[in-house]
Tab-separated table of C-alpha atoms and ligand atoms in Angstrom:
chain	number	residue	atom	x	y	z
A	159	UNK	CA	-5.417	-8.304	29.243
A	160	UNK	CA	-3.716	-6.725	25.760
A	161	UNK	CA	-6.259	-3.862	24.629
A	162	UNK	CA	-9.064	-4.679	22.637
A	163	UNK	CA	-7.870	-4.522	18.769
A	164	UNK	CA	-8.800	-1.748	16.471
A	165	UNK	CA	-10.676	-2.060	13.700
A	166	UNK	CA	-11.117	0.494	10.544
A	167	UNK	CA	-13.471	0.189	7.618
A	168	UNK	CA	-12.030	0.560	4.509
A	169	UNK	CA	-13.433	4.014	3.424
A	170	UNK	CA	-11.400	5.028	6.806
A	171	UNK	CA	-8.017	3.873	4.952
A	172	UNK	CA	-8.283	4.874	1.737
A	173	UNK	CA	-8.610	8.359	2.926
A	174	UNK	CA	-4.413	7.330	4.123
A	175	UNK	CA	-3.391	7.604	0.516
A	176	UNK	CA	-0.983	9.827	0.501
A	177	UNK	CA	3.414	9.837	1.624
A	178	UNK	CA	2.687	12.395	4.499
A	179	UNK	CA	-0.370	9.416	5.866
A	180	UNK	CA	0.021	6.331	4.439
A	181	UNK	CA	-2.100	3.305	5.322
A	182	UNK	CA	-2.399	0.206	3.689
A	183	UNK	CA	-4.062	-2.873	4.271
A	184	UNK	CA	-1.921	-6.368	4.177
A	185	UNK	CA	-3.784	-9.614	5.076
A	186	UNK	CA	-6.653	-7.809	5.948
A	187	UNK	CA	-4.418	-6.309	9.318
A	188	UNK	CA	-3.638	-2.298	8.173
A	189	UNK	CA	-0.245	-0.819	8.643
A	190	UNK	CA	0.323	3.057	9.357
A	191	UNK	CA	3.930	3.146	7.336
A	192	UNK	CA	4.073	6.786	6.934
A	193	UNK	CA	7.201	6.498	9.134
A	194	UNK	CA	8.693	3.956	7.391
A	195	UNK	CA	8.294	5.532	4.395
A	196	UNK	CA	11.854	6.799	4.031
A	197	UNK	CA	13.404	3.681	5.490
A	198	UNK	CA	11.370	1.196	3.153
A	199	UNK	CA	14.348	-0.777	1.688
A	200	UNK	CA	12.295	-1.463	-1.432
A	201	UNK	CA	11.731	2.663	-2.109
A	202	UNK	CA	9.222	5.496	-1.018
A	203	UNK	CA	7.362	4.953	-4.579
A	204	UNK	CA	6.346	1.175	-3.538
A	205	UNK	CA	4.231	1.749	-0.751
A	206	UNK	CA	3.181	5.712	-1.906
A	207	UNK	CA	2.124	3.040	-4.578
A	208	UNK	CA	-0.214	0.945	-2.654
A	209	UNK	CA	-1.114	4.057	-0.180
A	210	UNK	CA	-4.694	3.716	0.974
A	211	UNK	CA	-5.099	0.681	-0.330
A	212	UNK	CA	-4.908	-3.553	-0.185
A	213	UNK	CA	-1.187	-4.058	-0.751
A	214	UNK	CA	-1.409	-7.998	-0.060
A	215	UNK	CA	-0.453	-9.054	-3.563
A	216	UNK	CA	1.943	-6.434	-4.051
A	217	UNK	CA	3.853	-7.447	-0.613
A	218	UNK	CA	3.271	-11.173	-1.274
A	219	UNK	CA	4.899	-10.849	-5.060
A	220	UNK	CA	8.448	-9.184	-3.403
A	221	UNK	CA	9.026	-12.252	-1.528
A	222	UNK	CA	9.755	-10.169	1.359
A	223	UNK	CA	12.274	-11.695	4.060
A	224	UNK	CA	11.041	-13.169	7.622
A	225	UNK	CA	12.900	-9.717	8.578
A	226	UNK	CA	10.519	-7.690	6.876
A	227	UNK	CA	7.264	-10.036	7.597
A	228	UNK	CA	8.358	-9.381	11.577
A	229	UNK	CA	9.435	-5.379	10.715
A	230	UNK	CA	5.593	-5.045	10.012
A	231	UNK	CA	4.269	-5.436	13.371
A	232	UNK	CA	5.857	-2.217	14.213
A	233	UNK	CA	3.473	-0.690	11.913
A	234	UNK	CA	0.147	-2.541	12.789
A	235	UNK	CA	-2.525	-0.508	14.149
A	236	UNK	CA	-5.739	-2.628	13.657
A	237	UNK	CA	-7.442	-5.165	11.761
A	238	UNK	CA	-9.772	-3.939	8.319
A	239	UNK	CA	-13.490	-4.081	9.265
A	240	UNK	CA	-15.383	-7.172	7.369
A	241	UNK	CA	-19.001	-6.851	6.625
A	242	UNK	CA	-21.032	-9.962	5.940
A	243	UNK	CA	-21.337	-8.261	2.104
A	244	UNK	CA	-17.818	-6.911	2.131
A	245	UNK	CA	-16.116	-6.332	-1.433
A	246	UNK	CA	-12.263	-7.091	-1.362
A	247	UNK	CA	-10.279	-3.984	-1.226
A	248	UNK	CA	-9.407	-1.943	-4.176
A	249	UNK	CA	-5.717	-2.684	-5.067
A	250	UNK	CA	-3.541	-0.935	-7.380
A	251	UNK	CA	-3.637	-3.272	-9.929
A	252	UNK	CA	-7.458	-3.573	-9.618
A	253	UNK	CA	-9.255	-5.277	-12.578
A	254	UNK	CA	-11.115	-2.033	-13.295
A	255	UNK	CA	-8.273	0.337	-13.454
A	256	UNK	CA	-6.590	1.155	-16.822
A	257	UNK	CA	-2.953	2.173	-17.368
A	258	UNK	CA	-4.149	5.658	-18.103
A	259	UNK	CA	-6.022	5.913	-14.836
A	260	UNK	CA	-3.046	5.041	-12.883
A	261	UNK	CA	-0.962	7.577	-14.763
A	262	UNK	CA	-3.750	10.236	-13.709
A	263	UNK	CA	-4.968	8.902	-10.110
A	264	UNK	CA	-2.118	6.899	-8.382
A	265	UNK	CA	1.202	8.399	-9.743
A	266	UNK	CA	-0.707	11.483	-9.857
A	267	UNK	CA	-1.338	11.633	-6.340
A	268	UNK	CA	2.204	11.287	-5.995
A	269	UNK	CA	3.826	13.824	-7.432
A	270	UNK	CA	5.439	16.130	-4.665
A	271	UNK	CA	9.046	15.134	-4.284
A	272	UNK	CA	8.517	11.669	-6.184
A	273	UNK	CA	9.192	12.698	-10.131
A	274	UNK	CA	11.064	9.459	-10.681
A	275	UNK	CA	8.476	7.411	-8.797
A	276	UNK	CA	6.245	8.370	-12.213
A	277	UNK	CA	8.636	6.783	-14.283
A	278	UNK	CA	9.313	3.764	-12.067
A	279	UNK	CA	6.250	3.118	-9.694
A	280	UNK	CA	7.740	0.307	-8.170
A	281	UNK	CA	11.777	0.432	-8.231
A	282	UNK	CA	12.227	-2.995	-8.949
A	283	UNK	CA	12.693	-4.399	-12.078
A	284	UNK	CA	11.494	-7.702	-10.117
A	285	UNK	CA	7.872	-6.363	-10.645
A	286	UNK	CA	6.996	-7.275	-13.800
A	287	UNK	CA	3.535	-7.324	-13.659
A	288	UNK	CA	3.571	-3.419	-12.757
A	289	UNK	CA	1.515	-2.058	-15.668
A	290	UNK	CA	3.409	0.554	-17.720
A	291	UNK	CA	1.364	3.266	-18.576
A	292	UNK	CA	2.368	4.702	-22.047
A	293	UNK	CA	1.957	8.420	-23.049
B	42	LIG	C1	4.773	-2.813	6.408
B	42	LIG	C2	5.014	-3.178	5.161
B	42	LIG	C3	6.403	-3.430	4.593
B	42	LIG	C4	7.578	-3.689	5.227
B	42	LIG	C5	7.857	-3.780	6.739
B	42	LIG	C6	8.586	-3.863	4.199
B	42	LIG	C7	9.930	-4.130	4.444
B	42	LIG	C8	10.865	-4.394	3.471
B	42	LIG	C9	12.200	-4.847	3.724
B	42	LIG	C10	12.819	-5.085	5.109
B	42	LIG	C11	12.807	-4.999	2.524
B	42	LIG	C12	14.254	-5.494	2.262
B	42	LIG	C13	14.217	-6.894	1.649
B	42	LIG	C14	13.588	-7.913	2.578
B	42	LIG	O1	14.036	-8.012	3.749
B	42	LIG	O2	12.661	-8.613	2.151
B	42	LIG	C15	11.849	-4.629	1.513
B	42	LIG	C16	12.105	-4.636	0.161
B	42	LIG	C17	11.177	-4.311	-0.800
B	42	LIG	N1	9.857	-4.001	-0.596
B	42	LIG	FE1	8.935	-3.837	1.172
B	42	LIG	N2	8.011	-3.712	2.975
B	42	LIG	C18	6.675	-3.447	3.177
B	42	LIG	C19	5.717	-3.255	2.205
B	42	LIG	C20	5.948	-3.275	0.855
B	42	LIG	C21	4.935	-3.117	-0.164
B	42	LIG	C22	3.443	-2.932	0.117
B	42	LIG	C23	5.576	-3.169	-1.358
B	42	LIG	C24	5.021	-3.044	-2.750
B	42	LIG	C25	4.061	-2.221	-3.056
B	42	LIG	C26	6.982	-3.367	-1.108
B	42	LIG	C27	7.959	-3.449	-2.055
B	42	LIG	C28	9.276	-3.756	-1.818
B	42	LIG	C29	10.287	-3.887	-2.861
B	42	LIG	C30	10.062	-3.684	-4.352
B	42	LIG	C31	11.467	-4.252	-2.220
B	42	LIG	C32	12.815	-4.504	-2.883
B	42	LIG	C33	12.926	-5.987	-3.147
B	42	LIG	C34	14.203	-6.316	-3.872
B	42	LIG	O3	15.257	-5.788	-3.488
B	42	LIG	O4	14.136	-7.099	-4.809
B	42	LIG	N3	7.168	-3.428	0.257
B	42	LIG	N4	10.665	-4.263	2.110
């Protein structure tokens, strides 16, 4: 019998936020990509991004390939931890967060080695619904 699955709660994988451990949550099933990182065809900045946090829309709005939907499992470590009361994961683009608090918390966070990641969060001009922060 396959080993009983993992689970984490979600306080355990937003403290994953960062390039050097990255976690983030897709479909409720979280990912460890902080090896894939580098190799992440769609740029370091996209999932230093999402790091520590529910990535679903974000992944789901690429239109990744089957390729990419299959790549994942290489990444899976366990499934997100549901309560009975459980609040859906904060996301990058959550409701409460303002264009200036991204500029301070998320591209912030990511400043060592990813300077054009501030101007570009997500290097796809595909993603239009990435909020620009202005000065
Ligand atoms: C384990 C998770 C992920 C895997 C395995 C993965 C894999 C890939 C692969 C293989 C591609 C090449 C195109 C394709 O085959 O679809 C790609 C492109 C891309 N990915 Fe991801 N990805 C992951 C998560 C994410 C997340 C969370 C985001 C956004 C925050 C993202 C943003 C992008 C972008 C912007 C592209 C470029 C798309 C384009 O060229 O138009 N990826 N990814």
């Amino acid at each position: 019998m396959a080993s009983e699955t993992k689970t984490y709660t979600l306080e355990e994988v937003t403290k994953h936020d960062k390039a050097q451990d990255c976690w983030i949550i897709i479909s409720n099933k979280v990912y460890d990509v902080t090896s894939f990182i580098d190799q992440h065809p769609g740029g370091r900045g996209a999932l230093i991004y999402v790091a520590g946090t529910d990535a679903t829309e974000n992944f789901e709005q690429v239109g990744h390939s089957e390729d990419a939907k299959g790549g994942m499992s290489h990444f899976y470590i366990g499934n997100l931890h549901l309560h009975s009361d459980h609040k859906p994961a904060p996301t990058a683009f959550s409701a409460t967060t303002t264009a200036t608090n991204i500029q301070q918390q998320e591209v912030g966070d990511a400043k060592s080695g990813d300077q054009d990641y501030k101007n570009n969060p997500i290097p796809s001009p595909s993603h239009s619904t990435i909020p620009q922060a202005q000065a």
